[in-house]
Amino acid sequence: MHREDAVLRVTLANSAQRNAQTPSLWKAMVEVAETLDPQVRVVILDAEGEDFSAGLHLDLFREDGLEGEPSLIKVVRESEEAIAALIPEFQRAFTSWRETDAVVVAAVQGHAIGAGFQLALGADLRVVSDDVKFAMREVSLGLIPDLGGTSPLVQTVGYARALEICLTGRFVGAQEAVGSGLAMLAAPKAELREATDRVVAALLEAPERSMREMKRLAVSASEVPLSEQVKNEAAAQARLLHG
């Protein structure tokens, strides 16, 4: 992690393993999100190396597991209830970013597969490199995406395209990502950080209180009926005008 004034950069730094994800990583990310300094206005989620994240670390499914990590094979063998109880712990690393007052921007290059795709979907905004390849491969393995990614994917690209992306497991490239609203913009890979920094600078031009209220409203707009949302708008505006 690196903090500079009101911006916190959280970087996946296991490029040798294509930034494959583990439960210990998720636990650390939840801690960052849930203890975020109130002075932080923007969080950048990015990654070292050629790929944002190739997804779940496959060694978690070995018989002897991965040192320091739970053995998913053992959990699967326990019971359906044990699996259902464990997954929500993992999901927090992906859903907790939406719950912060900070605007979260994912800078995504190369492959973002499975858990990698869902981590990017956990951000509020996405900036991608021109070589990005999003994919949900879970269904092709007889599973489903279970890390909080289905809701933001449907909200972003629509029901039909989200369903098709998940069922086929195909790659979504930069052009389609921008065209479908999945990404704000695409930049050459060598310029991804610079492009992300420009987006962040533009966000920070907004007054802080308005920025935080606007994020809350944008989140609630996808969760509550219009009759409740207009009340949320009125309450937010009253706070800003009175304060």
PDB file of C-alpha atoms in Angstrom:
ATOM      1  CA  MET A   1       0.000   0.000   0.000  1.00  0.00           C
ATOM      2  CA  HIS A   2       1.019   3.573  -0.608  1.00  0.00           C
ATOM      3  CA  ARG A   3      -0.722   6.659   0.732  1.00  0.00           C
ATOM      4  CA  GLU A   4      -0.347  10.092  -0.839  1.00  0.00           C
ATOM      5  CA  ASP A   5      -2.567  12.762   0.703  1.00  0.00           C
ATOM      6  CA  ALA A   6      -6.198  11.742   0.031  1.00  0.00           C
ATOM      7  CA  VAL A   7      -5.313   8.825  -2.266  1.00  0.00           C
ATOM      8  CA  LEU A   8      -4.540   5.285  -1.114  1.00  0.00           C
ATOM      9  CA  ARG A   9      -3.051   2.844  -3.605  1.00  0.00           C
ATOM     10  CA  VAL A  10      -3.586  -0.862  -2.837  1.00  0.00           C
ATOM     11  CA  THR A  11      -1.416  -3.029  -5.091  1.00  0.00           C
ATOM     12  CA  LEU A  12      -1.503  -6.772  -5.744  1.00  0.00           C
ATOM     13  CA  ALA A  13       2.183  -7.651  -5.634  1.00  0.00           C
ATOM     14  CA  ASN A  14       2.572 -11.336  -6.491  1.00  0.00           C
ATOM     15  CA  SER A  15       3.286 -11.018 -10.189  1.00  0.00           C
ATOM     16  CA  ALA A  16       5.266 -14.288 -10.239  1.00  0.00           C
ATOM     17  CA  GLN A  17       1.954 -16.045  -9.572  1.00  0.00           C
ATOM     18  CA  ARG A  18       0.011 -13.654 -11.862  1.00  0.00           C
ATOM     19  CA  ASN A  19      -1.391 -12.072  -8.694  1.00  0.00           C
ATOM     20  CA  ALA A  20      -3.382 -15.193  -7.872  1.00  0.00           C
ATOM     21  CA  GLN A  21      -5.595 -14.566  -4.860  1.00  0.00           C
ATOM     22  CA  THR A  22      -5.769 -16.292  -1.492  1.00  0.00           C
ATOM     23  CA  PRO A  23      -7.951 -16.039   1.618  1.00  0.00           C
ATOM     24  CA  SER A  24      -5.128 -14.326   3.525  1.00  0.00           C
ATOM     25  CA  LEU A  25      -5.023 -11.642   0.828  1.00  0.00           C
ATOM     26  CA  TRP A  26      -8.794 -11.212   1.100  1.00  0.00           C
ATOM     27  CA  LYS A  27      -8.572 -10.897   4.887  1.00  0.00           C
ATOM     28  CA  ALA A  28      -5.960  -8.168   4.528  1.00  0.00           C
ATOM     29  CA  MET A  29      -8.069  -6.317   1.975  1.00  0.00           C
ATOM     30  CA  VAL A  30     -11.131  -6.399   4.220  1.00  0.00           C
ATOM     31  CA  GLU A  31      -9.082  -4.914   7.037  1.00  0.00           C
ATOM     32  CA  VAL A  32      -7.915  -2.085   4.781  1.00  0.00           C
ATOM     33  CA  ALA A  33     -11.428  -1.336   3.541  1.00  0.00           C
ATOM     34  CA  GLU A  34     -13.086  -1.497   6.953  1.00  0.00           C
ATOM     35  CA  THR A  35     -10.443   0.633   8.713  1.00  0.00           C
ATOM     36  CA  LEU A  36      -9.996   3.159   5.928  1.00  0.00           C
ATOM     37  CA  ASP A  37      -8.840   6.572   7.121  1.00  0.00           C
ATOM     38  CA  PRO A  38     -11.796   8.979   6.725  1.00  0.00           C
ATOM     39  CA  GLN A  39      -9.413  11.425   5.045  1.00  0.00           C
ATOM     40  CA  VAL A  40      -8.921   9.038   2.108  1.00  0.00           C
ATOM     41  CA  ARG A  41     -11.141  10.141  -0.770  1.00  0.00           C
ATOM     42  CA  VAL A  42      -9.960   7.769  -3.517  1.00  0.00           C
ATOM     43  CA  VAL A  43      -8.629   4.212  -3.378  1.00  0.00           C
ATOM     44  CA  ILE A  44      -6.776   2.796  -6.368  1.00  0.00           C
ATOM     45  CA  LEU A  45      -6.741  -0.984  -6.758  1.00  0.00           C
ATOM     46  CA  ASP A  46      -3.940  -1.995  -9.111  1.00  0.00           C
ATOM     47  CA  ALA A  47      -1.442  -4.789  -9.667  1.00  0.00           C
ATOM     48  CA  GLU A  48       2.177  -5.370 -10.529  1.00  0.00           C
ATOM     49  CA  GLY A  49       3.229  -7.387 -13.565  1.00  0.00           C
ATOM     50  CA  GLU A  50       1.576  -8.324 -16.814  1.00  0.00           C
ATOM     51  CA  ASP A  51      -1.785  -9.359 -15.353  1.00  0.00           C
ATOM     52  CA  PHE A  52      -4.171  -7.798 -12.860  1.00  0.00           C
ATOM     53  CA  SER A  53      -5.101 -11.201 -11.432  1.00  0.00           C
ATOM     54  CA  ALA A  54      -5.474 -14.662 -12.921  1.00  0.00           C
ATOM     55  CA  GLY A  55      -8.001 -15.515 -10.221  1.00  0.00           C
ATOM     56  CA  LEU A  56      -7.954 -17.903  -7.310  1.00  0.00           C
ATOM     57  CA  HIS A  57      -4.618 -19.529  -6.422  1.00  0.00           C
ATOM     58  CA  LEU A  58      -5.014 -23.072  -7.739  1.00  0.00           C
ATOM     59  CA  ASP A  59      -2.843 -24.572  -4.986  1.00  0.00           C
ATOM     60  CA  LEU A  60      -5.750 -23.958  -2.618  1.00  0.00           C
ATOM     61  CA  PHE A  61      -7.392 -26.970  -4.258  1.00  0.00           C
ATOM     62  CA  ARG A  62      -4.460 -29.319  -3.664  1.00  0.00           C
ATOM     63  CA  GLU A  63      -4.907 -32.105  -1.143  1.00  0.00           C
ATOM     64  CA  ASP A  64      -2.261 -30.573   1.148  1.00  0.00           C
ATOM     65  CA  GLY A  65      -3.480 -27.047   0.429  1.00  0.00           C
ATOM     66  CA  LEU A  66      -1.308 -23.951   0.472  1.00  0.00           C
ATOM     67  CA  GLU A  67       0.798 -23.141   3.521  1.00  0.00           C
ATOM     68  CA  GLY A  68      -0.949 -20.666   5.784  1.00  0.00           C
ATOM     69  CA  GLU A  69      -4.240 -20.939   3.890  1.00  0.00           C
ATOM     70  CA  PRO A  70      -7.381 -23.036   4.447  1.00  0.00           C
ATOM     71  CA  SER A  71      -7.634 -26.170   2.350  1.00  0.00           C
ATOM     72  CA  LEU A  72     -10.674 -25.679   0.155  1.00  0.00           C
ATOM     73  CA  ILE A  73     -10.692 -29.381  -0.666  1.00  0.00           C
ATOM     74  CA  LYS A  74     -11.183 -30.206   3.023  1.00  0.00           C
ATOM     75  CA  VAL A  75     -13.956 -27.641   3.393  1.00  0.00           C
ATOM     76  CA  VAL A  76     -15.732 -28.995   0.318  1.00  0.00           C
ATOM     77  CA  ARG A  77     -15.626 -32.472   1.799  1.00  0.00           C
ATOM     78  CA  GLU A  78     -17.070 -31.365   5.132  1.00  0.00           C
ATOM     79  CA  SER A  79     -20.603 -30.349   4.239  1.00  0.00           C
ATOM     80  CA  GLU A  80     -22.724 -28.030   2.182  1.00  0.00           C
ATOM     81  CA  GLU A  81     -23.264 -25.949   5.335  1.00  0.00           C
ATOM     82  CA  ALA A  82     -19.516 -25.530   5.893  1.00  0.00           C
ATOM     83  CA  ILE A  83     -19.064 -24.232   2.360  1.00  0.00           C
ATOM     84  CA  ALA A  84     -21.996 -21.830   2.658  1.00  0.00           C
ATOM     85  CA  ALA A  85     -20.597 -20.501   5.950  1.00  0.00           C
ATOM     86  CA  LEU A  86     -17.094 -19.929   4.563  1.00  0.00           C
ATOM     87  CA  ILE A  87     -17.926 -18.116   1.321  1.00  0.00           C
ATOM     88  CA  PRO A  88     -19.374 -14.951   2.954  1.00  0.00           C
ATOM     89  CA  GLU A  89     -16.024 -14.422   4.718  1.00  0.00           C
ATOM     90  CA  PHE A  90     -14.329 -14.362   1.316  1.00  0.00           C
ATOM     91  CA  GLN A  91     -16.974 -12.136  -0.268  1.00  0.00           C
ATOM     92  CA  ARG A  92     -16.234  -9.264   2.112  1.00  0.00           C
ATOM     93  CA  ALA A  93     -12.961  -8.538   0.285  1.00  0.00           C
ATOM     94  CA  PHE A  94     -14.976  -7.787  -2.840  1.00  0.00           C
ATOM     95  CA  THR A  95     -18.092  -6.103  -1.450  1.00  0.00           C
ATOM     96  CA  SER A  96     -16.575  -3.947   1.293  1.00  0.00           C
ATOM     97  CA  TRP A  97     -15.081  -1.443  -1.172  1.00  0.00           C
ATOM     98  CA  ARG A  98     -18.545  -0.389  -2.305  1.00  0.00           C
ATOM     99  CA  GLU A  99     -19.440   0.317   1.318  1.00  0.00           C
ATOM    100  CA  THR A 100     -16.657   2.839   1.876  1.00  0.00           C
ATOM    101  CA  ASP A 101     -17.155   6.577   1.419  1.00  0.00           C
ATOM    102  CA  ALA A 102     -14.072   6.702  -0.800  1.00  0.00           C
ATOM    103  CA  VAL A 103     -14.410   6.272  -4.559  1.00  0.00           C
ATOM    104  CA  VAL A 104     -12.580   3.093  -5.569  1.00  0.00           C
ATOM    105  CA  VAL A 105     -10.878   2.947  -8.962  1.00  0.00           C
ATOM    106  CA  ALA A 106      -9.500  -0.324 -10.357  1.00  0.00           C
ATOM    107  CA  ALA A 107      -6.621  -0.048 -12.834  1.00  0.00           C
ATOM    108  CA  VAL A 108      -6.722  -3.317 -14.744  1.00  0.00           C
ATOM    109  CA  GLN A 109      -4.160  -4.724 -17.171  1.00  0.00           C
ATOM    110  CA  GLY A 110      -3.783  -8.077 -18.876  1.00  0.00           C
ATOM    111  CA  HIS A 111      -5.875 -10.937 -17.543  1.00  0.00           C
ATOM    112  CA  ALA A 112      -8.566 -10.372 -14.907  1.00  0.00           C
ATOM    113  CA  ILE A 113     -10.138 -13.796 -14.601  1.00  0.00           C
ATOM    114  CA  GLY A 114     -12.645 -15.123 -12.082  1.00  0.00           C
ATOM    115  CA  ALA A 115     -11.717 -13.608  -8.734  1.00  0.00           C
ATOM    116  CA  GLY A 116      -9.641 -11.048 -10.648  1.00  0.00           C
ATOM    117  CA  PHE A 117     -12.678  -9.952 -12.645  1.00  0.00           C
ATOM    118  CA  GLN A 118     -14.803  -9.848  -9.509  1.00  0.00           C
ATOM    119  CA  LEU A 119     -12.241  -7.734  -7.651  1.00  0.00           C
ATOM    120  CA  ALA A 120     -12.327  -5.210 -10.485  1.00  0.00           C
ATOM    121  CA  LEU A 121     -16.138  -5.281 -10.313  1.00  0.00           C
ATOM    122  CA  GLY A 122     -15.909  -4.519  -6.598  1.00  0.00           C
ATOM    123  CA  ALA A 123     -14.503  -1.094  -7.479  1.00  0.00           C
ATOM    124  CA  ASP A 124     -16.713   1.861  -8.355  1.00  0.00           C
ATOM    125  CA  LEU A 125     -14.841   2.698 -11.566  1.00  0.00           C
ATOM    126  CA  ARG A 126     -12.457   0.836 -13.857  1.00  0.00           C
ATOM    127  CA  VAL A 127      -9.655   2.054 -16.112  1.00  0.00           C
ATOM    128  CA  VAL A 128      -8.159  -0.643 -18.353  1.00  0.00           C
ATOM    129  CA  SER A 129      -5.137  -1.216 -20.531  1.00  0.00           C
ATOM    130  CA  ASP A 130      -5.616  -1.964 -24.203  1.00  0.00           C
ATOM    131  CA  ASP A 131      -4.608  -5.611 -23.618  1.00  0.00           C
ATOM    132  CA  VAL A 132      -7.138  -6.283 -20.864  1.00  0.00           C
ATOM    133  CA  LYS A 133      -8.962  -9.621 -20.895  1.00  0.00           C
ATOM    134  CA  PHE A 134     -11.850  -9.987 -18.460  1.00  0.00           C
ATOM    135  CA  ALA A 135     -13.393 -13.438 -18.077  1.00  0.00           C
ATOM    136  CA  MET A 136     -15.645 -15.437 -15.763  1.00  0.00           C
ATOM    137  CA  ARG A 137     -14.597 -19.073 -16.061  1.00  0.00           C
ATOM    138  CA  GLU A 138     -16.484 -20.508 -13.093  1.00  0.00           C
ATOM    139  CA  VAL A 139     -19.508 -21.865 -14.961  1.00  0.00           C
ATOM    140  CA  SER A 140     -17.281 -23.800 -17.373  1.00  0.00           C
ATOM    141  CA  LEU A 141     -15.882 -25.547 -14.270  1.00  0.00           C
ATOM    142  CA  GLY A 142     -19.347 -26.471 -13.034  1.00  0.00           C
ATOM    143  CA  LEU A 143     -19.434 -23.594 -10.541  1.00  0.00           C
ATOM    144  CA  ILE A 144     -20.681 -19.983 -10.453  1.00  0.00           C
ATOM    145  CA  PRO A 145     -18.996 -16.658  -9.633  1.00  0.00           C
ATOM    146  CA  ASP A 146     -19.513 -16.374  -5.870  1.00  0.00           C
ATOM    147  CA  LEU A 147     -17.413 -13.403  -4.760  1.00  0.00           C
ATOM    148  CA  GLY A 148     -19.989 -10.685  -5.153  1.00  0.00           C
ATOM    149  CA  GLY A 149     -19.423 -10.125  -8.861  1.00  0.00           C
ATOM    150  CA  THR A 150     -22.792 -11.054 -10.353  1.00  0.00           C
ATOM    151  CA  SER A 151     -24.700  -8.016  -9.087  1.00  0.00           C
ATOM    152  CA  PRO A 152     -22.288  -5.294 -10.300  1.00  0.00           C
ATOM    153  CA  LEU A 153     -21.792  -7.123 -13.591  1.00  0.00           C
ATOM    154  CA  VAL A 154     -25.534  -7.193 -14.320  1.00  0.00           C
ATOM    155  CA  GLN A 155     -25.933  -3.586 -13.167  1.00  0.00           C
ATOM    156  CA  THR A 156     -23.070  -2.497 -15.431  1.00  0.00           C
ATOM    157  CA  VAL A 157     -23.574  -4.379 -18.694  1.00  0.00           C
ATOM    158  CA  GLY A 158     -27.182  -5.549 -18.384  1.00  0.00           C
ATOM    159  CA  TYR A 159     -28.811  -8.905 -17.703  1.00  0.00           C
ATOM    160  CA  ALA A 160     -28.399 -10.540 -21.100  1.00  0.00           C
ATOM    161  CA  ARG A 161     -24.758  -9.644 -21.681  1.00  0.00           C
ATOM    162  CA  ALA A 162     -23.786 -10.486 -18.102  1.00  0.00           C
ATOM    163  CA  LEU A 163     -25.450 -13.892 -18.383  1.00  0.00           C
ATOM    164  CA  GLU A 164     -23.745 -14.563 -21.723  1.00  0.00           C
ATOM    165  CA  ILE A 165     -20.315 -13.524 -20.401  1.00  0.00           C
ATOM    166  CA  CYS A 166     -20.646 -15.890 -17.449  1.00  0.00           C
ATOM    167  CA  LEU A 167     -22.090 -18.826 -19.396  1.00  0.00           C
ATOM    168  CA  THR A 168     -19.559 -18.713 -22.230  1.00  0.00           C
ATOM    169  CA  GLY A 169     -16.488 -17.780 -20.179  1.00  0.00           C
ATOM    170  CA  ARG A 170     -15.235 -15.741 -23.123  1.00  0.00           C
ATOM    171  CA  PHE A 171     -12.796 -12.855 -22.903  1.00  0.00           C
ATOM    172  CA  VAL A 172     -14.060  -9.286 -22.800  1.00  0.00           C
ATOM    173  CA  GLY A 173     -11.458  -6.974 -24.326  1.00  0.00           C
ATOM    174  CA  ALA A 174     -10.802  -3.280 -23.870  1.00  0.00           C
ATOM    175  CA  GLN A 175     -13.041  -2.066 -26.690  1.00  0.00           C
ATOM    176  CA  GLU A 176     -16.068  -4.003 -25.479  1.00  0.00           C
ATOM    177  CA  ALA A 177     -15.347  -3.078 -21.860  1.00  0.00           C
ATOM    178  CA  VAL A 178     -15.459   0.631 -22.650  1.00  0.00           C
ATOM    179  CA  GLY A 179     -18.410   0.284 -25.023  1.00  0.00           C
ATOM    180  CA  SER A 180     -20.498  -1.622 -22.473  1.00  0.00           C
ATOM    181  CA  GLY A 181     -19.695   0.698 -19.577  1.00  0.00           C
ATOM    182  CA  LEU A 182     -17.586  -1.915 -17.823  1.00  0.00           C
ATOM    183  CA  ALA A 183     -14.603   0.454 -18.061  1.00  0.00           C
ATOM    184  CA  MET A 184     -14.432   4.239 -18.208  1.00  0.00           C
ATOM    185  CA  LEU A 185     -11.582   4.319 -20.662  1.00  0.00           C
ATOM    186  CA  ALA A 186      -8.780   2.241 -22.132  1.00  0.00           C
ATOM    187  CA  ALA A 187      -5.151   3.297 -22.432  1.00  0.00           C
ATOM    188  CA  PRO A 188      -1.971   1.751 -23.825  1.00  0.00           C
ATOM    189  CA  LYS A 189      -0.526  -0.581 -21.217  1.00  0.00           C
ATOM    190  CA  ALA A 190       2.538   1.583 -20.648  1.00  0.00           C
ATOM    191  CA  GLU A 191       0.249   4.537 -19.937  1.00  0.00           C
ATOM    192  CA  LEU A 192      -2.267   2.837 -17.637  1.00  0.00           C
ATOM    193  CA  ARG A 193      -0.942   4.375 -14.430  1.00  0.00           C
ATOM    194  CA  GLU A 194      -0.829   7.843 -15.955  1.00  0.00           C
ATOM    195  CA  ALA A 195      -4.378   7.483 -17.292  1.00  0.00           C
ATOM    196  CA  THR A 196      -5.604   6.293 -13.888  1.00  0.00           C
ATOM    197  CA  ASP A 197      -3.920   9.214 -12.164  1.00  0.00           C
ATOM    198  CA  ARG A 198      -5.695  11.626 -14.505  1.00  0.00           C
ATOM    199  CA  VAL A 199      -9.052  10.063 -13.625  1.00  0.00           C
ATOM    200  CA  VAL A 200      -8.236  10.322  -9.922  1.00  0.00           C
ATOM    201  CA  ALA A 201      -7.188  13.962 -10.272  1.00  0.00           C
ATOM    202  CA  ALA A 202     -10.505  14.739 -11.964  1.00  0.00           C
ATOM    203  CA  LEU A 203     -12.429  13.020  -9.167  1.00  0.00           C
ATOM    204  CA  LEU A 204     -10.578  15.010  -6.522  1.00  0.00           C
ATOM    205  CA  GLU A 205     -11.694  18.265  -8.106  1.00  0.00           C
ATOM    206  CA  ALA A 206     -15.181  17.618  -6.716  1.00  0.00           C
ATOM    207  CA  PRO A 207     -15.886  19.066  -3.251  1.00  0.00           C
ATOM    208  CA  GLU A 208     -15.283  16.355  -0.688  1.00  0.00           C
ATOM    209  CA  ARG A 209     -18.719  16.336   0.970  1.00  0.00           C
ATOM    210  CA  SER A 210     -20.545  16.318  -2.365  1.00  0.00           C
ATOM    211  CA  MET A 211     -18.288  13.527  -3.607  1.00  0.00           C
ATOM    212  CA  ARG A 212     -19.068  11.292  -0.646  1.00  0.00           C
ATOM    213  CA  GLU A 213     -22.800  11.998  -0.771  1.00  0.00           C
ATOM    214  CA  MET A 214     -22.834  11.273  -4.510  1.00  0.00           C
ATOM    215  CA  LYS A 215     -21.206   7.881  -4.053  1.00  0.00           C
ATOM    216  CA  ARG A 216     -23.778   6.924  -1.425  1.00  0.00           C
ATOM    217  CA  LEU A 217     -26.580   7.979  -3.760  1.00  0.00           C
ATOM    218  CA  ALA A 218     -25.135   6.078  -6.711  1.00  0.00           C
ATOM    219  CA  VAL A 219     -24.884   2.919  -4.606  1.00  0.00           C
ATOM    220  CA  SER A 220     -28.398   3.227  -3.222  1.00  0.00           C
ATOM    221  CA  ALA A 221     -29.852   3.931  -6.682  1.00  0.00           C
ATOM    222  CA  SER A 222     -29.219   0.321  -7.654  1.00  0.00           C
ATOM    223  CA  GLU A 223     -30.593  -1.076  -4.413  1.00  0.00           C
ATOM    224  CA  VAL A 224     -33.782   0.810  -3.518  1.00  0.00           C
ATOM    225  CA  PRO A 225     -36.997   1.775  -5.357  1.00  0.00           C
ATOM    226  CA  LEU A 226     -37.378   5.243  -6.843  1.00  0.00           C
ATOM    227  CA  SER A 227     -39.758   6.286  -4.061  1.00  0.00           C
ATOM    228  CA  GLU A 228     -36.968   5.727  -1.525  1.00  0.00           C
ATOM    229  CA  GLN A 229     -34.169   7.058  -3.709  1.00  0.00           C
ATOM    230  CA  VAL A 230     -35.795  10.478  -4.120  1.00  0.00           C
ATOM    231  CA  LYS A 231     -35.988  10.696  -0.336  1.00  0.00           C
ATOM    232  CA  ASN A 232     -32.280   9.847  -0.161  1.00  0.00           C
ATOM    233  CA  GLU A 233     -31.573  12.641  -2.654  1.00  0.00           C
ATOM    234  CA  ALA A 234     -33.573  15.144  -0.641  1.00  0.00           C
ATOM    235  CA  ALA A 235     -31.848  14.192   2.613  1.00  0.00           C
ATOM    236  CA  ALA A 236     -28.397  14.403   1.033  1.00  0.00           C
ATOM    237  CA  GLN A 237     -29.114  17.799  -0.485  1.00  0.00           C
ATOM    238  CA  ALA A 238     -30.436  19.069   2.826  1.00  0.00           C
ATOM    239  CA  ARG A 239     -27.240  17.974   4.587  1.00  0.00           C
ATOM    240  CA  LEU A 240     -25.094  19.746   2.013  1.00  0.00           C
ATOM    241  CA  LEU A 241     -27.128  22.962   2.009  1.00  0.00           C
ATOM    242  CA  HIS A 242     -27.529  23.167   5.760  1.00  0.00           C
ATOM    243  CA  GLY A 243     -23.943  22.176   6.513  1.00  0.00           C
TER     244      GLY A 243
END
